[in-house]
Short mmCIF file of C-alpha atoms (C1' of nucleotides) in Angstrom, two decimals:
data_model
loop_
_atom_site.label_atom_id
_atom_site.label_comp_id
_atom_site.label_asym_id
_atom_site.label_seq_id
_atom_site.Cartn_x
_atom_site.Cartn_y
_atom_site.Cartn_z
CA MET A 1 0.00 0.00 0.00
CA MET A 2 1.04 3.51 -0.75
CA ASP A 3 1.57 5.59 2.33
CA ASN A 4 1.08 9.26 1.66
CA SER A 5 -0.64 10.17 4.88
CA PHE A 6 2.08 12.69 5.60
CA CYS A 7 1.32 14.41 2.36
CA SER A 8 -0.72 17.33 3.66
CA GLU A 9 0.53 17.54 7.19
CA TYR A 10 1.49 21.17 7.34
CA TRP A 11 1.65 22.53 3.86
CA PRO A 12 -0.87 25.20 2.82
CA GLN A 13 -2.87 22.78 0.77
CA THR A 14 -4.89 24.61 -1.83
CA THR A 15 -6.19 21.52 -3.59
CA ASP A 16 -8.09 18.60 -2.21
CA LEU A 17 -6.06 15.46 -2.11
CA ASN A 18 -8.30 12.51 -2.60
CA GLN A 19 -6.94 9.93 -0.26
CA ASP A 20 -7.76 6.94 -2.39
CA SER A 21 -5.62 6.37 -5.46
CA PRO A 22 -3.62 9.56 -5.21
CA PHE A 23 -1.85 9.17 -8.54
CA LEU A 24 -3.65 7.37 -11.28
CA HIS A 25 -0.58 7.26 -13.35
CA PRO A 26 1.63 4.61 -14.90
CA GLN A 27 4.72 3.36 -13.20
CA VAL A 28 3.86 4.37 -9.70
CA PRO A 29 5.41 1.77 -7.43
CA ASN A 30 2.89 0.42 -4.96
CA ILE A 31 5.41 -0.29 -2.26
CA ASN A 32 6.78 1.90 0.45
CA SER A 33 10.33 2.61 -0.47
CA PHE A 34 11.30 3.36 3.09
CA GLN A 35 10.48 -0.15 4.14
CA LEU A 36 12.20 -1.53 1.08
CA HIS A 37 15.40 0.41 1.57
CA ASN A 38 17.58 -1.52 4.01
CA TYR A 39 19.85 0.70 5.97
CA PRO A 40 22.86 -1.30 7.24
CA GLU A 41 22.49 -2.14 10.94
CA SER A 42 26.13 -1.27 11.56
CA PHE A 43 25.50 2.29 10.42
CA GLN A 44 22.67 3.62 12.56
CA GLY A 45 24.37 6.85 13.66
CA GLU A 46 22.98 10.35 13.39
CA THR A 47 24.20 10.48 9.82
CA ALA A 48 21.85 7.68 8.89
CA SER A 49 18.87 9.27 10.63
CA ALA A 50 19.66 12.58 8.98
CA SER A 51 19.82 10.91 5.63
CA ARG A 52 16.59 9.13 6.34
CA SER A 53 14.73 12.29 7.30
CA HIS A 54 16.20 13.97 4.28
CA SER A 55 14.91 11.35 1.91
CA GLU A 56 11.54 11.35 3.67
CA ALA A 57 11.27 15.10 3.33
CA GLU A 58 12.21 14.81 -0.28
CA LYS A 59 9.49 12.24 -0.78
CA ARG A 60 6.98 14.58 0.82
CA ARG A 61 8.04 17.27 -1.58
CA ARG A 62 7.72 14.98 -4.56
CA ASP A 63 4.29 13.92 -3.35
CA ARG A 64 3.12 17.48 -3.05
CA ILE A 65 4.18 18.22 -6.59
CA ASN A 66 2.68 15.02 -7.93
CA ALA A 67 -0.57 15.62 -6.10
CA GLN A 68 -0.91 18.98 -7.80
CA LEU A 69 -0.04 17.40 -11.10
CA SER A 70 -2.76 14.84 -10.63
CA THR A 71 -5.39 17.45 -9.75
CA LEU A 72 -4.23 19.36 -12.77
CA ARG A 73 -4.62 16.20 -14.83
CA LYS A 74 -8.24 15.94 -13.69
CA LEU A 75 -8.93 19.48 -14.82
CA ILE A 76 -7.56 19.00 -18.32
CA PRO A 77 -9.64 16.78 -20.59
CA THR A 78 -7.86 13.97 -22.44
CA SER A 79 -4.77 14.39 -20.30
CA GLU A 80 -4.87 10.82 -19.05
CA LYS A 81 -1.85 8.79 -20.10
CA MET A 82 0.02 11.99 -20.80
CA ASP A 83 3.63 12.65 -20.05
CA LYS A 84 4.34 15.02 -17.18
CA ALA A 85 5.84 17.51 -19.61
CA ALA A 86 3.00 17.01 -22.06
CA LEU A 87 0.48 17.49 -19.29
CA LEU A 88 2.11 20.75 -18.29
CA GLY A 89 2.16 21.69 -21.95
CA SER A 90 -1.60 21.28 -22.25
CA VAL A 91 -2.03 23.14 -19.00
CA VAL A 92 -0.13 26.03 -20.55
CA ASP A 93 -2.38 25.81 -23.60
CA HIS A 94 -5.51 25.72 -21.51
CA VAL A 95 -4.49 28.65 -19.36
CA LYS A 96 -3.67 30.69 -22.45
CA ASP A 97 -6.91 29.60 -24.05
CA LEU A 98 -9.04 30.48 -21.07
CA LYS A 99 -7.20 33.73 -20.50
CA GLY A 100 -7.78 34.71 -24.12
CA LYS A 101 -11.45 33.87 -23.85
CA THR A 102 -12.03 35.79 -20.66
CA THR A 103 -10.16 38.89 -21.83
CA GLU A 104 -12.03 38.69 -25.12
CA ILE A 105 -15.30 38.57 -23.26
CA SER A 106 -14.21 41.37 -20.96
CA LYS A 107 -13.78 43.56 -23.99
CA MET A 108 -17.26 42.96 -25.33
CA LEU A 109 -18.92 42.94 -21.95
CA ASN A 110 -18.91 45.24 -18.96
CA THR A 111 -16.95 42.72 -16.99
CA PRO A 112 -15.38 43.28 -13.58
CA THR A 113 -11.61 43.42 -13.38
CA ASP A 114 -9.36 42.46 -10.49
CA ILE A 115 -8.77 46.08 -9.51
CA ASP A 116 -11.07 47.96 -7.20
CA GLU A 117 -12.11 51.30 -8.60
CA VAL A 118 -14.68 54.05 -8.38
CA THR A 119 -15.13 56.70 -11.05
CA ILE A 120 -17.60 59.54 -11.11
CA GLU A 121 -18.39 61.53 -14.21
CA HIS A 122 -20.66 64.52 -14.66
CA LEU A 123 -22.47 63.78 -17.90
CA ASN A 124 -23.96 67.21 -18.62
CA GLU A 125 -21.05 69.22 -17.32
CA GLU A 126 -20.37 70.98 -20.62
CA GLU A 127 -23.48 73.06 -20.02
CA ASN A 128 -21.73 74.69 -17.10
CA LYS A 129 -18.76 76.00 -19.02
CA GLY A 130 -18.46 79.72 -18.93
CA SER A 131 -20.03 79.78 -15.51
CA ALA A 132 -17.58 81.04 -12.90
CA SER A 133 -19.29 79.49 -9.92
CA GLU A 134 -19.98 75.81 -9.98
CA SER A 135 -22.85 76.12 -7.57
CA LYS A 136 -24.75 78.41 -9.91
CA ARG A 137 -25.70 76.34 -12.96
CA LYS A 138 -27.78 77.37 -15.89
CA ASP A 139 -29.33 73.93 -16.08
CA ASN A 140 -30.91 72.23 -13.12
CA SER A 141 -30.68 68.65 -14.45
CA VAL A 142 -27.78 66.71 -12.97
CA ILE A 143 -26.78 63.32 -14.26
CA LEU A 144 -23.79 61.53 -12.77
CA LYS A 145 -22.30 58.48 -14.36
CA VAL A 146 -20.82 56.33 -11.66
CA SER A 147 -18.88 53.17 -12.24
CA PHE A 148 -17.36 50.93 -9.61
CA CYS A 149 -15.63 47.60 -9.45
CA CYS A 150 -15.06 45.61 -6.29
CA ASP A 151 -15.47 42.24 -4.62
CA ASP A 152 -19.04 41.14 -4.52
CA ARG A 153 -20.88 40.58 -1.27
CA PRO A 154 -24.53 40.25 -0.24
CA GLU A 155 -24.86 43.59 1.52
CA LEU A 156 -23.42 45.55 -1.37
CA PHE A 157 -26.71 46.53 -3.00
CA SER A 158 -28.41 47.72 0.15
CA GLU A 159 -25.33 49.72 1.10
CA LEU A 160 -25.28 51.32 -2.32
CA GLN A 161 -28.96 52.10 -2.18
CA ARG A 162 -28.63 53.70 1.22
CA ALA A 163 -25.66 55.75 0.07
CA ILE A 164 -27.42 56.92 -3.08
CA LYS A 165 -30.56 57.77 -1.14
CA SER A 166 -28.65 59.68 1.51
CA LEU A 167 -27.33 62.02 -1.19
CA LYS A 168 -30.86 62.47 -2.54
CA LEU A 169 -29.88 60.83 -5.80
CA THR A 170 -32.06 58.45 -7.77
CA VAL A 171 -30.99 55.65 -10.05
CA ALA A 172 -31.97 56.33 -13.64
CA GLU A 173 -30.12 53.38 -15.12
CA ALA A 174 -27.97 50.60 -13.79
CA ASP A 175 -25.90 47.95 -15.50
CA ILE A 176 -24.45 45.45 -13.09
CA THR A 177 -22.35 42.47 -14.01
CA SER A 178 -21.07 39.97 -11.49
CA LEU A 179 -18.43 37.45 -12.37
CA GLY A 180 -16.23 35.20 -10.32
CA GLY A 181 -16.97 36.93 -7.04
CA ARG A 182 -16.20 40.32 -8.50
CA ILE A 183 -18.81 42.88 -9.43
CA LYS A 184 -18.83 45.86 -11.75
CA GLY A 185 -21.61 48.39 -11.90
CA ILE A 186 -22.36 51.43 -14.00
CA PHE A 187 -25.02 53.75 -12.64
CA LEU A 188 -26.67 56.82 -14.05
CA LEU A 189 -27.69 58.87 -11.05
CA CYS A 190 -30.07 61.83 -11.19
CA LEU A 191 -30.48 64.67 -8.79
CA SER A 192 -34.02 65.98 -8.64
CA GLU A 193 -34.37 69.61 -9.72
CA ASN A 194 -35.58 70.63 -6.28
CA SER A 195 -32.50 69.25 -4.60
CA ALA A 196 -30.19 70.36 -7.37
CA LYS A 197 -30.78 73.98 -6.54
CA ASP A 198 -29.37 73.66 -3.07
CA VAL A 199 -26.34 71.52 -3.76
CA CYS A 200 -22.78 72.40 -4.59
CA MET A 201 -21.81 70.13 -7.43
CA HIS A 202 -18.23 69.77 -6.30
CA SER A 203 -19.08 68.69 -2.78
CA LEU A 204 -21.77 66.35 -4.06
CA LYS A 205 -19.26 64.50 -6.21
CA GLN A 206 -16.78 64.53 -3.35
CA SER A 207 -19.33 63.10 -0.93
CA LEU A 208 -20.42 60.50 -3.44
CA ARG A 209 -16.85 59.46 -4.05
CA VAL A 210 -16.12 59.15 -0.35
CA VAL A 211 -19.17 57.07 0.40
CA LEU A 212 -18.75 54.86 -2.66
CA CYS A 213 -15.08 54.26 -1.96
CA GLY A 214 -16.05 53.27 1.55
CA ILE A 215 -18.36 50.66 0.13
CA ALA A 216 -16.38 49.44 -2.84
CA ILE A 217 -12.71 49.70 -2.00
CA SER A 218 -11.74 46.75 0.16
CA PRO A 219 -9.53 47.52 3.14
CA SER A 220 -5.99 46.18 2.52
CA THR A 221 -6.98 44.94 -0.87
CA SER A 222 -4.10 42.64 -1.55
CA ASN A 223 -4.54 40.60 1.60
CA TYR A 224 -8.24 40.27 1.06
CA ARG A 225 -7.83 39.16 -2.52
CA ILE A 226 -5.34 36.51 -1.58
CA LYS A 227 -7.60 35.13 1.11
CA SER A 228 -10.70 35.07 -1.04
CA LYS A 229 -9.24 33.12 -3.93
CA ARG A 230 -11.93 30.53 -3.96
CA GLN A 231 -15.19 32.25 -4.46
CA ARG A 232 -18.54 31.19 -5.74
CA PHE A 233 -19.85 32.21 -9.09
CA PHE A 234 -23.36 33.29 -9.81
CA LEU A 235 -25.36 34.75 -12.58
CA PRO A 236 -25.35 38.47 -13.17
CA ALA A 237 -28.05 40.73 -11.87
CA GLN A 238 -29.47 43.27 -14.27
CA PHE A 239 -31.97 45.83 -13.13
CA SER A 240 -33.03 49.33 -14.06
CA MET B 1 27.15 28.50 -18.81
CA MET B 2 24.01 26.48 -18.82
CA ASP B 3 23.77 24.17 -21.78
CA ASN B 4 20.22 23.34 -22.63
CA SER B 5 20.53 23.45 -26.40
CA PHE B 6 19.17 19.92 -26.62
CA CYS B 7 16.06 21.02 -24.82
CA SER B 8 13.73 21.38 -27.78
CA GLU B 9 15.43 19.17 -30.28
CA TYR B 10 12.58 16.86 -31.17
CA TRP B 11 9.88 17.22 -28.64
CA PRO B 12 6.54 18.69 -29.78
CA GLN B 13 7.22 22.03 -28.20
CA THR B 14 4.00 23.84 -27.53
CA THR B 15 5.54 26.71 -25.66
CA ASP B 16 8.25 29.08 -26.71
CA LEU B 17 11.48 28.55 -24.87
CA ASN B 18 13.35 31.76 -24.53
CA GLN B 19 16.90 30.80 -25.03
CA ASP B 20 18.41 33.34 -22.69
CA SER B 21 17.95 32.68 -19.00
CA PRO B 22 15.77 29.62 -19.40
CA PHE B 23 14.85 29.28 -15.74
CA LEU B 24 14.69 32.42 -13.69
CA HIS B 25 14.55 30.45 -10.56
CA PRO B 26 16.59 30.10 -7.41
CA GLN B 27 19.13 27.40 -7.01
CA VAL B 28 19.79 26.67 -10.62
CA PRO B 29 23.43 25.70 -10.88
CA ASN B 30 25.23 27.57 -13.62
CA ILE B 31 27.66 24.79 -14.45
CA ASN B 32 27.31 21.85 -16.73
CA SER B 33 27.08 18.85 -14.53
CA PHE B 34 28.23 16.49 -17.23
CA GLN B 35 31.54 18.26 -17.38
CA LEU B 36 31.74 18.35 -13.65
CA HIS B 37 31.03 14.70 -13.16
CA ASN B 38 34.32 12.85 -13.60
CA TYR B 39 33.89 9.36 -14.88
CA PRO B 40 36.95 7.26 -13.97
CA GLU B 41 39.30 6.79 -16.92
CA SER B 42 39.72 3.14 -16.08
CA PHE B 43 36.00 2.57 -16.53
CA GLN B 44 35.16 3.85 -20.00
CA GLY B 45 33.34 0.76 -21.20
CA GLU B 46 29.85 0.54 -22.63
CA THR B 47 28.42 0.62 -19.12
CA ALA B 48 29.79 4.11 -18.60
CA SER B 49 28.47 5.38 -21.92
CA ALA B 50 25.08 3.85 -21.21
CA SER B 51 24.99 5.50 -17.83
CA ARG B 52 26.03 8.75 -19.40
CA SER B 53 23.33 8.70 -22.06
CA HIS B 54 20.84 7.71 -19.41
CA SER B 55 21.64 10.66 -17.24
CA GLU B 56 21.66 12.96 -20.25
CA ALA B 57 18.23 11.73 -21.28
CA GLU B 58 17.02 12.26 -17.77
CA LYS B 59 18.35 15.79 -17.85
CA ARG B 60 16.50 16.42 -21.09
CA ARG B 61 13.32 15.19 -19.47
CA ARG B 62 13.83 17.40 -16.43
CA ASP B 63 14.50 20.36 -18.69
CA ARG B 64 11.30 19.81 -20.62
CA ILE B 65 9.28 19.74 -17.43
CA ASN B 66 11.08 22.76 -16.02
CA ALA B 67 10.65 24.69 -19.22
CA GLN B 68 6.89 24.17 -19.05
CA LEU B 69 6.94 25.13 -15.40
CA SER B 70 8.73 28.35 -16.25
CA THR B 71 6.27 29.26 -19.00
CA LEU B 72 3.51 28.47 -16.54
CA ARG B 73 5.18 30.75 -14.04
CA LYS B 74 5.08 33.57 -16.56
CA LEU B 75 1.37 33.08 -17.05
CA ILE B 76 0.50 33.25 -13.37
CA PRO B 77 0.87 36.66 -11.74
CA THR B 78 2.86 36.87 -8.50
CA SER B 79 4.18 33.35 -8.97
CA GLU B 80 7.79 34.47 -8.93
CA LYS B 81 9.75 33.06 -5.99
CA MET B 82 7.13 30.39 -5.59
CA ASP B 83 7.76 26.80 -4.79
CA LYS B 84 7.21 24.30 -7.59
CA ALA B 85 4.31 22.79 -5.67
CA ALA B 86 2.96 26.21 -4.78
CA LEU B 87 3.23 27.29 -8.39
CA LEU B 88 1.26 24.25 -9.50
CA GLY B 89 -1.23 25.02 -6.76
CA SER B 90 -1.80 28.50 -8.13
CA VAL B 91 -2.09 27.04 -11.58
CA VAL B 92 -4.83 24.75 -10.32
CA ASP B 93 -6.57 27.72 -8.74
CA HIS B 94 -6.27 29.79 -11.88
CA VAL B 95 -7.57 27.04 -14.11
CA LYS B 96 -10.53 26.49 -11.83
CA ASP B 97 -11.11 30.22 -11.61
CA LEU B 98 -11.00 30.76 -15.34
CA LYS B 99 -13.09 27.68 -16.00
CA GLY B 100 -15.71 28.91 -13.58
CA LYS B 101 -15.76 32.32 -15.19
CA THR B 102 -16.08 31.02 -18.72
CA THR B 103 -18.83 28.55 -17.88
CA GLU B 104 -20.60 31.26 -15.94
CA ILE B 105 -20.41 33.52 -18.95
CA SER B 106 -21.52 30.74 -21.23
CA LYS B 107 -24.69 30.47 -19.20
CA MET B 108 -25.58 34.11 -19.52
CA LEU B 109 -24.45 34.45 -23.10
CA ASN B 110 -25.11 32.55 -26.29
CA THR B 111 -21.58 31.25 -26.20
CA PRO B 112 -20.14 28.52 -28.41
CA THR B 113 -19.34 25.21 -26.77
CA ASP B 114 -16.69 22.70 -27.74
CA ILE B 115 -19.21 20.39 -29.36
CA ASP B 116 -20.25 20.76 -32.97
CA GLU B 117 -24.00 20.76 -33.36
CA VAL B 118 -26.82 21.72 -35.68
CA THR B 119 -30.44 21.98 -34.57
CA ILE B 120 -33.45 22.93 -36.63
CA GLU B 121 -36.78 23.87 -35.13
CA HIS B 122 -40.03 24.73 -36.82
CA LEU B 123 -41.32 27.69 -34.86
CA ASN B 124 -44.91 27.83 -36.12
CA GLU B 125 -45.39 24.10 -36.38
CA GLU B 126 -48.26 23.99 -33.93
CA GLU B 127 -50.44 25.61 -36.56
CA ASN B 128 -50.15 22.43 -38.60
CA LYS B 129 -51.51 20.14 -35.94
CA GLY B 130 -54.61 18.32 -37.09
CA SER B 131 -53.42 18.44 -40.64
CA ALA B 132 -52.79 14.93 -41.89
CA SER B 133 -50.45 15.86 -44.67
CA GLU B 134 -47.45 17.96 -43.77
CA SER B 135 -47.16 19.37 -47.26
CA LYS B 136 -50.63 20.90 -47.03
CA ARG B 137 -50.48 23.61 -44.44
CA LYS B 138 -53.19 26.02 -43.41
CA ASP B 139 -50.67 28.79 -42.95
CA ASN B 140 -48.17 29.73 -45.58
CA SER B 141 -45.69 31.43 -43.23
CA VAL B 142 -42.70 29.27 -42.40
CA ILE B 143 -40.17 30.24 -39.76
CA LEU B 144 -37.30 27.95 -38.95
CA LYS B 145 -35.10 28.48 -35.95
CA VAL B 146 -31.66 27.15 -36.74
CA SER B 147 -28.79 26.99 -34.32
CA PHE B 148 -25.33 25.70 -35.02
CA CYS B 149 -22.01 25.56 -33.25
CA CYS B 150 -18.71 24.78 -34.90
CA ASP B 151 -15.14 25.92 -35.41
CA ASP B 152 -14.95 29.37 -36.89
CA ARG B 153 -13.37 29.99 -40.25
CA PRO B 154 -13.41 32.86 -42.77
CA GLU B 155 -15.53 31.16 -45.43
CA LEU B 156 -18.23 30.16 -42.98
CA PHE B 157 -20.56 33.09 -43.57
CA SER B 158 -20.46 32.94 -47.35
CA GLU B 159 -21.05 29.20 -47.23
CA LEU B 160 -24.00 29.69 -44.93
CA GLN B 161 -25.43 32.46 -47.10
CA ARG B 162 -25.13 30.32 -50.21
CA ALA B 163 -26.76 27.38 -48.46
CA ILE B 164 -29.63 29.49 -47.15
CA LYS B 165 -30.13 31.12 -50.52
CA SER B 166 -30.10 27.79 -52.34
CA LEU B 167 -33.09 26.69 -50.27
CA LYS B 168 -34.88 29.95 -51.03
CA LEU B 169 -34.78 30.93 -47.39
CA THR B 170 -34.14 34.42 -46.08
CA VAL B 171 -32.57 35.47 -42.83
CA ALA B 172 -35.04 37.24 -40.58
CA GLU B 173 -32.80 37.42 -37.56
CA ALA B 174 -29.32 36.27 -36.68
CA ASP B 175 -27.41 36.21 -33.45
CA ILE B 176 -23.81 35.15 -33.90
CA THR B 177 -21.23 34.91 -31.18
CA SER B 178 -17.63 33.98 -31.84
CA LEU B 179 -15.27 33.08 -29.05
CA GLY B 180 -11.89 31.43 -28.95
CA GLY B 181 -12.03 30.19 -32.51
CA ARG B 182 -15.47 28.69 -32.03
CA ILE B 183 -18.66 30.17 -33.34
CA LYS B 184 -22.30 29.78 -32.39
CA GLY B 185 -25.16 31.13 -34.42
CA ILE B 186 -28.90 31.26 -34.04
CA PHE B 187 -30.85 32.08 -37.19
CA LEU B 188 -34.50 32.72 -37.82
CA LEU B 189 -35.09 31.70 -41.43
CA CYS B 190 -38.20 32.55 -43.41
CA LEU B 191 -39.59 30.91 -46.48
CA SER B 192 -41.41 33.33 -48.76
CA GLU B 193 -45.09 32.55 -49.21
CA ASN B 194 -44.62 31.94 -52.90
CA SER B 195 -41.99 29.32 -52.34
CA ALA B 196 -43.73 27.89 -49.30
CA LYS B 197 -46.59 26.66 -51.42
CA ASP B 198 -44.36 24.38 -53.45
CA VAL B 199 -42.19 22.92 -50.70
CA CYS B 200 -42.55 19.82 -48.58
CA MET B 201 -41.73 20.91 -45.07
CA HIS B 202 -40.13 17.65 -44.11
CA SER B 203 -37.76 17.57 -47.05
CA LEU B 204 -36.91 21.23 -46.58
CA LYS B 205 -35.79 20.61 -43.02
CA GLN B 206 -33.95 17.51 -44.14
CA SER B 207 -32.13 19.40 -46.88
CA LEU B 208 -31.33 22.25 -44.57
CA ARG B 209 -29.94 19.86 -42.00
CA VAL B 210 -27.77 18.10 -44.54
CA VAL B 211 -26.32 21.25 -45.98
CA LEU B 212 -25.76 22.86 -42.57
CA CYS B 213 -24.11 19.77 -41.17
CA GLY B 214 -21.85 19.74 -44.20
CA ILE B 215 -20.79 23.27 -43.33
CA ALA B 216 -20.70 23.14 -39.56
CA ILE B 217 -19.70 19.64 -38.54
CA SER B 218 -15.95 19.30 -38.90
CA PRO B 219 -14.73 16.11 -40.52
CA SER B 220 -13.02 13.85 -37.95
CA THR B 221 -13.79 16.33 -35.24
CA SER B 222 -11.42 15.14 -32.58
CA ASN B 223 -8.32 15.28 -34.76
CA TYR B 224 -9.18 18.72 -36.01
CA ARG B 225 -9.77 20.07 -32.56
CA ILE B 226 -6.46 18.81 -31.30
CA LYS B 227 -4.57 20.34 -34.19
CA SER B 228 -6.25 23.72 -33.97
CA LYS B 229 -5.63 24.32 -30.30
CA ARG B 230 -4.03 27.69 -30.76
CA GLN B 231 -6.47 29.92 -32.44
CA ARG B 232 -6.92 33.61 -32.62
CA PHE B 233 -9.66 35.40 -30.78
CA PHE B 234 -11.77 38.15 -32.16
CA LEU B 235 -14.78 40.15 -31.26
CA PRO B 236 -18.22 38.80 -31.97
CA ALA B 237 -20.17 39.72 -35.04
CA GLN B 238 -23.76 40.73 -34.58
CA PHE B 239 -25.96 41.42 -37.55
CA SER B 240 -29.59 41.21 -38.48
"C1'" DC C 1 19.15 -4.30 -27.60
"C1'" DG C 2 18.01 0.83 -26.72
"C1'" DT C 3 14.85 4.54 -25.26
"C1'" DG C 4 11.55 6.99 -22.43
"C1'" DA C 5 9.21 7.90 -18.12
"C1'" DC C 6 9.03 7.67 -13.22
"C1'" DA C 7 10.48 7.45 -8.17
"C1'" DC C 8 14.19 7.47 -5.39
"C1'" DG C 9 18.18 8.99 -2.47
"C1'" DT C 10 21.83 12.30 -2.27
"C1'" DG C 11 24.75 16.69 -2.31
"C1'" DA C 12 24.39 21.45 -2.18
"C1'" DG C 13 22.66 26.05 -1.49
"C1'" DA C 14 19.44 29.16 0.93
"C1'" DC C 15 17.31 30.75 5.11
"C1'" DT D 1 21.87 24.23 13.98
"C1'" DG D 2 17.96 22.01 11.06
"C1'" DT D 3 14.76 22.39 7.32
"C1'" DC D 4 13.28 23.34 2.82
"C1'" DT D 5 14.04 23.20 -2.24
"C1'" DC D 6 16.41 21.99 -6.24
"C1'" DA D 7 19.27 19.33 -9.75
"C1'" DC D 8 21.43 15.28 -10.39
"C1'" DG D 9 22.45 10.32 -11.36
"C1'" DT D 10 20.62 5.87 -10.76
"C1'" DG D 11 17.45 1.70 -10.55
"C1'" DT D 12 13.64 -0.02 -12.77
"C1'" DC D 13 9.76 -0.96 -15.44
"C1'" DA D 14 7.52 -0.69 -20.09
"C1'" DC D 15 7.67 -0.63 -24.92
#
DNA sequence: CGTGACACGTGAGAC
DNA sequence: TGTCTCACGTGTCAC
């Protein structure tokens, strides 16, 4: 019997090792080499024990690598009976393939990226040119185009709604796409004419940015992203 | 100097080996071990040469694997300074991640799959129920919903157009999505009332199926798919 | 016979 | 110090 119980003893194991039949691959000896290897009885000093622990550690290392290779082999179709190098070759192909597909899709769709961001744009700003004071506008209609990208989470929508409401803005249009635990949204926000009269445009945008960044930008982004590698996927929400 | 000139001598190399600095990884010895290893002059028989060629072959094998690992390392962000096992772990994560994203997208979009297929559906068929003979219809309007999925290629559209025209059908609506060298199309095809009078519905569908399968279903699918792994990506066409 | 693929134990360098 | 990783050469099985 193959003894690989020490395989995942301390290592940050990202993949599930199935305990039964760890490597479904040709030429895997089904004997424990440590029992097979006869160390001479006359040479049982600390050198021998060091050598033994060394070879055991090395076996653990090999097992870790091979375990990943075997999970990789399960992910790649028709990779059974493949060479190690050939397997890795098809993995390279698949990664490139999938990367190409996802970036291609990202171009045609409003797809979330890996970078948190919040942008705010004043759509009808050109009507204010020539006006010295920003708070005195010729036109009362205010439309803000807001786009954000961040990790998805259940409370996100209610937080956004509360934030938008608190600034007396209303959602004219929204396009939200969620993908792989990330979410990207583009909102068209309107300020009612009544409210628009009393508001300084600059501070409104500032406030909106602050509150949106508080919602969207994850604290210590890099750490969070590393921890939340494995996330669920779900279908995109689309509402108006 | 590292001598790995024999690295890609015959092997089906799917990834580009950059000749300079083949492995940007710690602990790569920069000496040629075959020159270092001194075989005893008194023992230059065929056993020695066999052993030598064996170890050289083994080195070639290791180099192939390591070359793939290094290309893999380039594909995975922040995988520099990673363990071999850790690198493979991230590769597993990335593959799962990308797979999840693409299947998720496939669900929300009319995205091509890896399986060639042609389906033909008679949209207003229910109006013919109760009619004994299929060639005598109460209604002259004929709408066929056709969907196909196959490898993309430049001549595909002209071939489709010619096929559709030859059956006196016209395109009422078309939704075509191309992704990763594969293409999926959904057509609504109309038969003009004049022509509809003279045509047997059954044989029309049969003919359409035959001609579409001739266009869409690749000959010896599996071989073709394996050969055309690396394909270009381009944005989807959408016309009506 | 050789050739290829794999697991193994070992020496060496890094921390 | 020990512990981890890597490249290496070897034994071995399969074709």
